Amino acid sequence: MRLTLEDVGYTYGEGTSFAVRALRGVTLAIERGQLILVLGATGSGKSTLLRVAAGLMPPTEGRVAIDGVALDGASGAAGRIGLVFQNPQTQLFAETVEADIAFGPHNLGMAADEVRRAVADALEAVGLDAAEFGPRSPFALSGGEAHRVAIAGVLAMRPELLLFDEPTAGLDVRGREAITDFVTSVRERAGVVVVTHDAEAFLGIADHIVMLSDGRPVFSGSCAELVEDPSRFEEAGLRVPDVLRAQVLAEARGIQLDGYTLDVAEAADRIARGRGRGR
Amino acid sequence: MIEFSDVTYEYPAAERGITALAGVSLTLAPGEHVAVLGANGSGKSTLVRLANGLLRPASGSVIVDGDDTRDAAGVWDIRSRVGVVFQNADNQIVATTVEEDVAFGPENLGVPVPEMRRRVDGALAAVGLTGLESREPHQLSGGQKQRLAIAGVLALEPDYLVLDEPTSMLDLQGRADVLAAVEMQREAGRGILHVTHHLADAASADRVIVLDAGRIVFDAPPAGLLSDKSALAALGVALPPIGRLAAELRARGVSVPYEAMSAESVAAAL
């Protein structure tokens, strides 16, 4: 499956005096095995892009298509595109974790034993023990556990494309690492789009990065290209990741570096070498 | 002063069956900023709910300026003095416009209109939402909603502000804006209890408390914690990337101070 967005835009309240043009001119393509990272400050149009890509809102400009066929309404994408919202834990509703996760695959018409397998797989994929967590109430979980159960509920439908809206929000360091690992492993099964302002968590593993500012793409390219010029973060209203900013400031102090890097050990090597040369 | 004395709290067995807090003692003075760190499930959110009497301790006590949260008659008064901002902003927004939402709390307390205007404008300015007064809250982005929830509590002008991961949905700039707003509240003499996952957020606090499985395992100024890498790792409170860069530089013989937790302070040491 290949999802394409061609010159896509979205205007809320189009044709009314309240019209807000939240998105314009976005072109991208994604298929299994790929991770696309969409970066942007609060209000840059990230969540709008995700909803349009998921087929929840038809674009008011351009075209969204799966394998060349335009998405018309929600039907075309049912079960094929999984969308994990911000605060997904607020969508938990069933009496047990197992029943909550089984709801989606059951509604897609999976057989009972297949549903059971899908639930077990999904819990394992998010790092929760099925025997321990399956019978628990979803309302007796910590925030991070509930977050992971909610993601498992989307995974159990075995979507071909997974869209995440701020997946690391509200998670501690272990939770963030688990989600980053999980996103890395899940791309074997599905294409992944991550929309976030948490650049540091995903930059290193993304195949392609789109940066939005004020609803418009202001950068589209690889991580290596983005890191070459850290001022791009500022232009998009984002703060430069600290590790990059430290390198920019080190250069300003006359320490010669061989380019910027997000790898902490590599950055330390270059800074230490640069100081050595300066003496 | 908010005083937790040997507080234990246990959720009913049917819900969770684990001790959420065990023997926790801490204080929060007016004008003090105390950060609370800990892994998911360490008891942070329980601590927040105990601070203003939403939960009552099973044993031990929580005293707010002399009033015990177990005293049912005084609990509403305590809640007006201890403002809590929860994790999920959507659950805290009630009105159809931004300014009405902020006005909701003071209106219910019977604040007169001119005073209300001042409070609403002040609260919105403090979180950087000035100019969005007539927006509908559902039109706001996630980060803007979070700041609206904080403004709603600031408008109550509480003596203490308890924040349960208020920046978890915000981008770096949004986080910096909220932290600056929190700092203003501290300078105005409010006591701040700030529960966070972000070690960098805790660096500006007067004291850091680390919870692990319902117990306090650290209660001291942040510099001490930041120098204790193994303690941090054991708690799942890992160093942020800039802290790891500082550690890597130290390992290469560059003397970067342990307190250096920003790009500026690391670069200054080079």
Coordinates of C-alpha atoms in Angstrom, one line a residue:
Chain A
M1 CA 0.0 0.0 0.0
R2 CA 1.2 3.4 -0.9
L3 CA -0.4 6.6 0.5
T4 CA 0.1 9.8 -1.5
L5 CA -0.7 13.4 -0.7
E6 CA -0.6 15.7 -3.7
D7 CA -0.5 19.4 -3.0
V8 CA -2.9 18.9 -0.1
G9 CA -4.4 21.8 1.8
Y10 CA -7.2 22.1 4.4
T11 CA -9.3 25.1 5.3
Y12 CA -11.5 24.9 8.4
G13 CA -14.9 26.5 8.0
E14 CA -14.3 27.0 4.2
G15 CA -16.6 29.5 2.7
T16 CA -17.5 31.1 6.0
S17 CA -16.2 34.3 7.6
F18 CA -14.4 32.0 10.2
A19 CA -12.3 30.2 7.6
V20 CA -8.9 29.3 8.8
R21 CA -6.4 27.9 6.2
A22 CA -4.6 25.4 8.4
L23 CA -2.6 23.6 5.8
R24 CA -1.4 24.1 2.2
G25 CA 0.9 22.7 -0.4
V26 CA 1.8 19.4 1.3
T27 CA 3.1 16.6 -1.0
L28 CA 4.4 13.3 0.3
A29 CA 4.3 9.6 -0.3
I30 CA 4.6 6.8 2.2
E31 CA 4.7 3.0 2.0
R32 CA 5.5 0.0 4.3
G33 CA 9.0 0.2 5.8
Q34 CA 9.1 3.9 5.9
L35 CA 9.0 6.4 8.7
I36 CA 8.1 10.0 7.9
L37 CA 8.5 12.6 10.6
V38 CA 6.4 15.7 10.5
L39 CA 7.8 18.5 12.8
G40 CA 6.2 21.7 13.6
A41 CA 5.5 24.1 16.5
T42 CA 2.2 24.2 18.3
G43 CA -0.5 25.4 15.8
S44 CA 1.6 24.7 12.7
G45 CA -1.0 22.4 11.1
K46 CA 0.5 19.0 12.2
S47 CA -2.7 17.5 13.6
T48 CA -4.7 18.7 10.6
L49 CA -2.2 17.0 8.2
L50 CA -2.6 13.8 10.2
R51 CA -6.4 13.9 10.0
V52 CA -6.4 14.6 6.3
A53 CA -3.9 11.8 5.7
A54 CA -6.0 9.4 7.7
G55 CA -9.1 10.2 5.5
L56 CA -11.0 11.6 8.5
M57 CA -11.3 15.0 6.7
P58 CA -11.3 15.2 2.9
P59 CA -8.7 17.8 1.8
T60 CA -10.2 21.1 0.7
E61 CA -7.2 21.4 -1.8
G62 CA -5.3 18.6 -3.6
R63 CA -5.7 14.9 -3.4
V64 CA -5.1 12.0 -0.9
A65 CA -4.9 8.6 -2.5
I66 CA -4.2 5.0 -1.6
D67 CA -2.4 3.1 -4.5
G68 CA -3.6 5.9 -6.8
V69 CA -7.3 5.7 -5.8
A70 CA -8.6 8.8 -4.1
L71 CA -9.9 8.4 -0.5
D72 CA -13.6 9.2 -0.5
G73 CA -14.9 9.6 3.0
A74 CA -13.8 7.2 5.7
S75 CA -14.9 3.9 4.0
G76 CA -11.9 3.5 1.8
A77 CA -9.4 3.7 4.7
A78 CA -11.3 1.6 7.3
G79 CA -8.9 -0.7 9.1
R80 CA -6.1 0.1 6.7
I81 CA -4.9 3.3 8.3
G82 CA -4.6 3.4 12.1
L83 CA -4.5 6.8 13.7
V84 CA -3.2 7.1 17.3
F85 CA -4.4 10.4 18.7
Q86 CA -2.9 12.6 21.3
N87 CA -4.0 11.4 24.7
P88 CA -5.2 8.1 23.2
Q89 CA -5.9 6.8 26.8
T90 CA -9.0 9.0 26.9
Q91 CA -10.5 6.6 24.3
L92 CA -10.3 3.5 26.5
F93 CA -13.8 2.3 27.4
A94 CA -14.1 -1.5 28.0
E95 CA -14.2 -3.5 31.2
T96 CA -10.9 -5.1 30.6
V97 CA -7.7 -4.3 28.7
E98 CA -8.3 -7.4 26.6
A99 CA -11.8 -6.5 25.6
D100 CA -10.8 -2.9 24.9
I101 CA -8.1 -4.0 22.4
A102 CA -10.3 -6.7 20.9
F103 CA -13.0 -4.2 20.0
G104 CA -11.5 -2.9 16.8
P105 CA -10.4 -6.3 15.3
H106 CA -13.8 -7.8 16.3
N107 CA -15.6 -5.0 14.4
L108 CA -13.5 -5.7 11.4
G109 CA -14.9 -9.2 11.3
M110 CA -11.8 -11.1 12.5
A111 CA -12.5 -14.7 13.8
A112 CA -12.4 -15.1 17.6
D113 CA -9.1 -17.0 17.7
E114 CA -7.6 -14.5 15.3
V115 CA -8.8 -11.6 17.5
R116 CA -7.1 -13.3 20.5
R117 CA -3.8 -13.6 18.6
A118 CA -4.1 -10.0 17.5
V119 CA -4.7 -8.8 21.1
A120 CA -1.7 -10.8 22.4
D121 CA 0.6 -9.6 19.6
A122 CA -0.5 -6.0 20.1
L123 CA 0.2 -6.1 23.9
E124 CA 3.6 -7.7 23.3
A125 CA 4.4 -5.1 20.7
V126 CA 3.8 -2.3 23.2
G127 CA 5.8 -4.1 25.9
L128 CA 2.9 -5.1 28.3
D129 CA 2.6 -8.6 29.6
A130 CA -0.7 -10.1 28.3
A131 CA -1.3 -12.3 31.4
E132 CA -0.8 -9.5 33.8
F133 CA -2.5 -6.6 32.0
G134 CA -5.2 -8.4 29.9
P135 CA -7.7 -8.9 32.7
R136 CA -7.1 -5.5 34.4
S137 CA -9.5 -2.6 34.1
P138 CA -8.2 0.0 31.6
F139 CA -9.1 2.6 34.3
A140 CA -6.7 1.1 36.9
L141 CA -3.6 1.7 34.8
S142 CA -1.0 4.4 35.2
G143 CA -0.9 7.1 32.5
G144 CA 1.9 5.5 30.6
E145 CA 0.4 2.0 30.7
A146 CA -3.0 3.4 29.5
H147 CA -1.2 5.1 26.7
R148 CA 0.4 1.9 25.6
V149 CA -2.9 -0.1 25.8
A150 CA -4.5 2.5 23.6
I151 CA -1.8 2.1 21.0
A152 CA -2.2 -1.7 21.2
G153 CA -5.9 -1.2 20.4
V154 CA -5.0 0.4 17.1
L155 CA -2.2 -2.1 16.3
A156 CA -4.6 -5.0 16.8
M157 CA -6.5 -4.0 13.7
R158 CA -3.3 -4.7 11.8
P159 CA -3.3 -1.5 9.8
E160 CA -1.0 -1.0 6.8
L161 CA -0.2 2.5 7.8
L162 CA 0.1 3.9 11.3
L163 CA -0.2 7.6 12.0
F164 CA 0.9 8.9 15.4
D165 CA 0.0 12.3 16.8
E166 CA 2.6 13.2 19.5
P167 CA 3.3 9.6 20.6
T168 CA 5.8 10.5 23.3
A169 CA 3.7 13.2 25.0
G170 CA 3.3 12.5 28.7
L171 CA 5.7 9.5 28.8
D172 CA 8.8 9.2 30.9
V173 CA 12.2 8.4 29.5
R174 CA 11.6 4.6 29.6
G175 CA 8.2 5.1 28.0
R176 CA 9.7 7.3 25.3
E177 CA 12.4 4.8 24.5
A178 CA 9.8 2.0 24.4
I179 CA 7.8 4.0 21.9
T180 CA 10.8 4.9 19.8
D181 CA 11.9 1.3 19.7
F182 CA 8.3 0.2 18.9
V183 CA 8.0 2.7 16.1
T184 CA 11.2 1.4 14.7
S185 CA 10.1 -2.2 14.8
V186 CA 6.5 -1.6 13.6
R187 CA 7.6 -0.1 10.3
E188 CA 8.4 -3.7 9.1
R189 CA 4.7 -4.2 9.1
A190 CA 3.4 -0.8 8.2
G191 CA 4.3 2.6 7.0
V192 CA 4.6 5.1 9.9
V193 CA 4.0 8.8 10.1
V194 CA 4.9 10.5 13.3
V195 CA 3.7 14.0 14.0
T196 CA 5.6 15.6 16.9
H197 CA 7.5 18.5 18.3
D198 CA 9.8 16.0 20.1
A199 CA 12.4 16.1 17.3
E200 CA 15.1 14.5 19.4
A201 CA 13.2 11.3 19.9
F202 CA 12.7 10.5 16.3
L203 CA 15.1 12.5 14.1
G204 CA 17.7 9.7 14.0
I205 CA 15.3 7.0 12.8
A206 CA 13.2 8.9 10.3
D207 CA 13.6 8.3 6.5
H208 CA 12.2 11.6 5.6
I209 CA 11.3 14.8 7.5
V210 CA 8.7 17.4 6.7
M211 CA 8.8 20.6 8.7
L212 CA 5.6 22.7 8.9
S213 CA 5.4 26.3 9.8
D214 CA 2.1 28.2 9.7
G215 CA 0.5 25.4 7.7
R216 CA 3.2 25.3 5.0
P217 CA 6.0 22.9 4.5
V218 CA 9.3 24.8 5.0
F219 CA 11.6 21.8 4.8
S220 CA 11.4 18.4 3.2
G221 CA 14.4 16.1 3.2
S222 CA 16.6 13.7 5.1
C223 CA 17.8 14.0 8.7
A224 CA 21.4 14.6 7.5
E225 CA 20.2 17.6 5.4
L226 CA 18.2 19.0 8.2
V227 CA 21.0 18.8 10.7
E228 CA 23.4 20.6 8.3
D229 CA 21.6 23.8 9.0
P230 CA 20.1 24.0 12.5
S231 CA 18.7 27.5 11.8
R232 CA 15.9 25.6 10.0
F233 CA 14.4 24.7 13.4
E234 CA 14.2 28.3 14.4
E235 CA 12.7 29.3 11.1
A236 CA 9.9 26.8 11.8
G237 CA 9.4 28.2 15.3
L238 CA 11.0 25.2 17.0
R239 CA 13.9 25.3 19.3
V240 CA 17.1 23.8 18.0
P241 CA 17.7 20.4 19.8
D242 CA 20.1 21.1 22.7
V243 CA 22.8 18.8 21.4
L244 CA 22.9 20.7 18.0
R245 CA 22.7 24.1 19.7
A246 CA 25.7 23.2 21.9
Q247 CA 27.7 22.5 18.7
V248 CA 26.6 25.8 17.1
L249 CA 27.6 27.6 20.3
A250 CA 30.9 25.7 20.4
E251 CA 31.7 26.9 16.8
A252 CA 30.8 30.4 17.8
R253 CA 33.5 30.1 20.5
G254 CA 36.1 29.2 17.8
I255 CA 36.0 25.5 18.1
Q256 CA 36.3 24.0 14.7
L257 CA 33.9 21.0 14.1
D258 CA 33.6 18.7 11.2
G259 CA 29.9 19.3 10.6
Y260 CA 27.0 18.8 13.1
T261 CA 25.7 15.5 14.4
L262 CA 22.8 14.4 16.6
D263 CA 24.9 11.4 17.9
V264 CA 26.0 12.5 21.4
A265 CA 29.2 10.5 21.5
E266 CA 30.2 11.6 18.0
A267 CA 29.5 15.2 18.9
A268 CA 31.7 14.9 22.0
D269 CA 34.5 13.4 19.9
R270 CA 34.3 16.3 17.4
I271 CA 34.2 19.0 20.1
A272 CA 37.1 17.4 22.0
R273 CA 39.1 17.1 18.7
G274 CA 38.2 20.7 17.8
R275 CA 39.4 22.0 21.2
G276 CA 42.7 20.0 20.8
R277 CA 43.3 21.7 17.4
G278 CA 42.6 25.1 18.8
R279 CA 45.4 24.9 21.3
Chain B
M1 CA 3.1 25.7 53.9
I2 CA 1.8 22.4 52.6
E3 CA 3.1 19.6 54.8
F4 CA 2.9 15.9 54.0
S5 CA 3.7 13.9 57.2
D6 CA 4.3 10.2 56.8
V7 CA 1.5 9.9 54.2
T8 CA 0.4 6.5 52.9
Y9 CA -2.2 6.0 50.2
E10 CA -3.5 2.7 48.8
Y11 CA -6.0 2.4 46.0
P12 CA -8.9 -0.1 46.6
A13 CA -7.8 -3.6 45.8
A14 CA -10.4 -3.9 43.0
E15 CA -8.9 -0.9 41.2
R16 CA -5.2 -1.4 41.6
G17 CA -4.4 -3.3 44.8
I18 CA -1.0 -1.6 45.2
T19 CA 0.3 1.0 47.6
A20 CA 0.6 4.2 45.6
L21 CA 2.4 6.1 48.3
A22 CA 4.2 4.8 51.3
G23 CA 5.5 7.0 54.2
V24 CA 5.9 10.2 52.2
S25 CA 6.9 13.3 54.1
L26 CA 7.6 16.6 52.3
T27 CA 7.0 20.4 52.6
L28 CA 6.2 23.1 50.2
A29 CA 6.7 26.7 51.4
P30 CA 5.2 29.8 49.8
G31 CA 7.5 31.1 47.0
E32 CA 9.2 27.7 46.8
H33 CA 9.4 25.7 43.6
V34 CA 9.6 21.9 44.2
A35 CA 9.8 19.6 41.2
V36 CA 8.6 16.0 41.5
L37 CA 10.2 13.4 39.2
G38 CA 9.6 9.7 38.9
A39 CA 8.8 7.0 36.4
N40 CA 5.2 6.2 35.2
G41 CA 3.4 4.6 38.1
S42 CA 5.8 5.9 40.8
G43 CA 3.0 7.7 42.6
K44 CA 3.3 11.2 41.2
S45 CA -0.3 11.7 40.2
T46 CA -1.4 10.3 43.6
L47 CA 0.7 12.9 45.3
V48 CA -1.0 15.7 43.3
R49 CA -4.4 14.5 44.3
L50 CA -3.5 14.3 47.9
A51 CA -2.2 17.9 47.9
N52 CA -5.6 19.5 47.6
G53 CA -7.8 16.9 49.3
L54 CA -9.1 15.2 46.2
L55 CA -7.7 12.1 47.9
R56 CA -7.3 11.7 51.7
P57 CA -4.3 9.9 53.2
A58 CA -5.0 6.4 54.5
S59 CA -2.5 7.2 57.3
G60 CA -0.4 10.3 58.0
S61 CA -1.7 13.8 57.2
V62 CA -1.6 16.6 54.6
I63 CA -1.8 20.0 56.2
V64 CA -2.3 23.2 54.2
D65 CA -1.5 26.3 56.2
G66 CA -2.7 24.7 59.3
D67 CA -5.8 23.0 57.8
D68 CA -6.0 19.2 57.6
T69 CA -7.3 17.8 54.2
R70 CA -9.1 15.1 56.2
D71 CA -11.4 17.7 57.7
A72 CA -14.3 17.5 55.3
A73 CA -15.7 21.0 56.2
G74 CA -12.5 22.8 55.2
V75 CA -11.7 20.9 52.0
W76 CA -13.3 23.4 49.7
D77 CA -11.4 26.2 51.3
I78 CA -8.2 24.2 50.8
R79 CA -9.0 23.6 47.1
S80 CA -9.4 27.3 46.5
R81 CA -5.9 27.8 48.0
V82 CA -4.3 24.9 46.2
G83 CA -4.9 25.2 42.4
V84 CA -4.2 22.0 40.5
V85 CA -3.6 21.7 36.7
F86 CA -4.0 18.2 35.5
Q87 CA -2.3 16.3 32.6
N88 CA -5.1 16.3 30.2
A89 CA -6.3 19.8 29.3
D90 CA -9.4 18.7 27.4
N91 CA -10.9 17.4 30.6
Q92 CA -10.5 20.8 32.2
I93 CA -12.0 23.1 29.6
V94 CA -15.7 23.8 30.2
A95 CA -16.7 27.0 28.3
T96 CA -17.4 28.0 24.7
T97 CA -14.8 30.7 24.4
V98 CA -11.3 31.1 25.8
E99 CA -12.1 34.0 28.1
E100 CA -15.3 32.5 29.4
D101 CA -13.3 29.4 30.3
V102 CA -10.8 31.3 32.3
A103 CA -13.6 33.3 33.9
F104 CA -15.5 30.2 35.0
G105 CA -13.6 29.6 38.2
P106 CA -13.5 33.2 39.5
E107 CA -17.2 33.7 38.5
N108 CA -18.1 30.7 40.7
L109 CA -16.2 32.3 43.6
G110 CA -18.3 35.5 43.1
V111 CA -15.4 37.7 41.9
P112 CA -16.8 41.2 40.8
V113 CA -16.7 42.0 37.1
P114 CA -13.9 44.6 36.9
E115 CA -11.7 42.3 39.1
M116 CA -12.6 39.4 36.9
R117 CA -11.5 41.3 33.7
R118 CA -8.2 42.0 35.4
R119 CA -7.7 38.3 36.4
V120 CA -8.7 36.9 33.0
D121 CA -6.4 39.3 31.1
G122 CA -3.6 38.6 33.5
A123 CA -4.0 34.9 33.4
L124 CA -4.1 34.8 29.6
A125 CA -1.1 37.1 29.4
A126 CA 0.8 34.9 31.8
V127 CA 0.5 31.9 29.5
G128 CA 0.9 33.8 26.2
L129 CA -2.7 33.4 25.0
T130 CA -3.5 37.2 24.8
G131 CA -5.4 37.9 21.6
L132 CA -7.3 34.5 21.5
E133 CA -10.0 35.6 24.1
S134 CA -12.9 34.9 21.7
R135 CA -11.6 31.7 20.2
E136 CA -13.6 28.5 20.8
P137 CA -11.4 26.2 22.9
H138 CA -11.8 23.3 20.5
Q139 CA -10.2 25.4 17.8
L140 CA -7.0 25.6 19.9
S141 CA -4.1 23.3 19.3
G142 CA -3.1 20.8 22.0
G143 CA -0.4 23.0 23.4
Q144 CA -2.7 26.1 23.5
K145 CA -5.4 24.1 25.3
Q146 CA -2.8 23.1 27.9
R147 CA -1.9 26.7 28.5
L148 CA -5.6 27.6 28.7
A149 CA -6.1 25.0 31.5
I150 CA -3.2 26.6 33.4
A151 CA -4.7 30.1 32.9
G152 CA -8.0 28.8 34.3
V153 CA -6.3 27.9 37.5
L154 CA -4.1 31.1 37.7
A155 CA -7.3 33.2 37.5
L156 CA -8.3 31.7 40.9
E157 CA -5.2 33.3 42.3
P158 CA -4.4 30.3 44.5
D159 CA -1.6 30.4 47.1
Y160 CA -0.1 27.2 45.8
L161 CA 0.0 25.9 42.3
V162 CA 0.2 22.1 41.7
L163 CA 1.1 21.1 38.2
D164 CA 0.7 17.5 37.0
E165 CA 2.9 17.3 33.9
P166 CA 1.5 20.6 32.4
T167 CA 4.1 20.7 29.6
S168 CA 3.8 17.1 28.4
M169 CA 1.9 18.1 25.3
L170 CA 3.9 21.3 24.5
D171 CA 6.8 21.8 22.1
L172 CA 10.1 23.2 23.4
Q173 CA 9.1 26.8 22.9
G174 CA 5.7 26.2 24.5
R175 CA 7.4 24.5 27.4
A176 CA 9.8 27.4 27.9
D177 CA 6.8 29.8 27.8
V178 CA 4.9 27.8 30.5
L179 CA 8.0 27.4 32.7
A180 CA 8.5 31.2 32.5
A181 CA 4.9 31.7 33.5
V182 CA 5.4 29.2 36.4
E183 CA 8.6 31.2 37.4
M184 CA 6.5 34.4 37.5
Q185 CA 4.0 32.7 39.8
R186 CA 6.8 31.7 42.1
E187 CA 8.1 35.2 42.2
A188 CA 4.6 36.4 43.0
G189 CA 5.0 34.3 46.2
R190 CA 3.1 31.2 45.2
G191 CA 4.4 27.8 46.2
I192 CA 4.9 25.6 43.1
L193 CA 4.7 21.8 43.1
H194 CA 5.6 20.7 39.6
V195 CA 5.3 17.1 38.6
T196 CA 7.3 16.5 35.4
H197 CA 9.0 13.9 33.2
H198 CA 11.4 16.4 32.0
L199 CA 14.6 16.6 34.0
A200 CA 15.4 19.9 32.3
D201 CA 12.2 21.4 33.7
A202 CA 13.3 20.3 37.2
A203 CA 16.7 22.1 36.9
S204 CA 15.2 25.5 37.7
A205 CA 13.5 24.2 40.9
D206 CA 14.6 25.0 44.4
R207 CA 14.3 21.3 45.3
V208 CA 13.8 18.1 43.5
I209 CA 11.9 15.2 44.9
V210 CA 12.2 11.8 43.2
L211 CA 9.6 9.2 43.8
D212 CA 10.2 5.5 43.2
A213 CA 7.4 3.0 43.8
G214 CA 5.6 5.4 46.1
R215 CA 8.6 6.3 48.2
I216 CA 10.8 9.5 48.2
V217 CA 14.3 8.4 47.3
F218 CA 15.7 11.9 46.8
D219 CA 14.8 15.4 48.2
A220 CA 17.5 18.0 47.7
P221 CA 18.5 20.8 45.3
P222 CA 18.7 19.7 41.7
A223 CA 22.5 20.0 41.4
G224 CA 22.9 16.9 43.6
L225 CA 20.6 14.8 41.6
L226 CA 22.2 15.7 38.2
S227 CA 25.6 14.6 39.4
D228 CA 24.2 11.2 40.4
K229 CA 24.0 9.4 37.1
S230 CA 23.4 5.9 38.5
A231 CA 20.6 7.1 40.7
L232 CA 18.9 8.7 37.7
A233 CA 19.3 5.6 35.6
A234 CA 17.8 3.4 38.4
L235 CA 14.7 5.7 38.5
G236 CA 14.2 5.7 34.8
V237 CA 14.8 9.4 34.9
A238 CA 17.5 9.3 32.2
L239 CA 19.7 12.3 31.4
P240 CA 18.4 14.5 28.6
P241 CA 20.6 14.5 25.5
I242 CA 22.4 17.6 26.5
G243 CA 23.2 16.0 29.9
R244 CA 24.6 13.0 28.0
L245 CA 26.7 15.2 25.9
A246 CA 28.1 16.9 29.0
A247 CA 28.8 13.4 30.5
E248 CA 30.5 12.3 27.2
L249 CA 32.6 15.5 27.2
R250 CA 33.7 14.9 30.9
A251 CA 34.7 11.3 29.8
R252 CA 37.0 13.0 27.2
G253 CA 38.7 15.2 29.8
V254 CA 36.7 18.3 29.2
S255 CA 35.6 19.8 32.6
V256 CA 31.9 20.5 32.2
P257 CA 30.1 21.2 35.5
Y258 CA 27.4 18.7 36.6
E259 CA 24.9 21.5 36.8
A260 CA 25.3 22.3 33.1
M261 CA 21.9 21.3 31.6
S262 CA 21.6 23.7 28.7
A263 CA 23.4 24.1 25.4
E264 CA 24.6 27.5 26.7
S265 CA 26.1 26.3 30.0
V266 CA 27.8 23.3 28.2
A267 CA 29.3 25.6 25.5
A268 CA 30.4 28.1 28.2
A269 CA 32.6 25.3 29.8
L270 CA 34.4 24.7 26.5

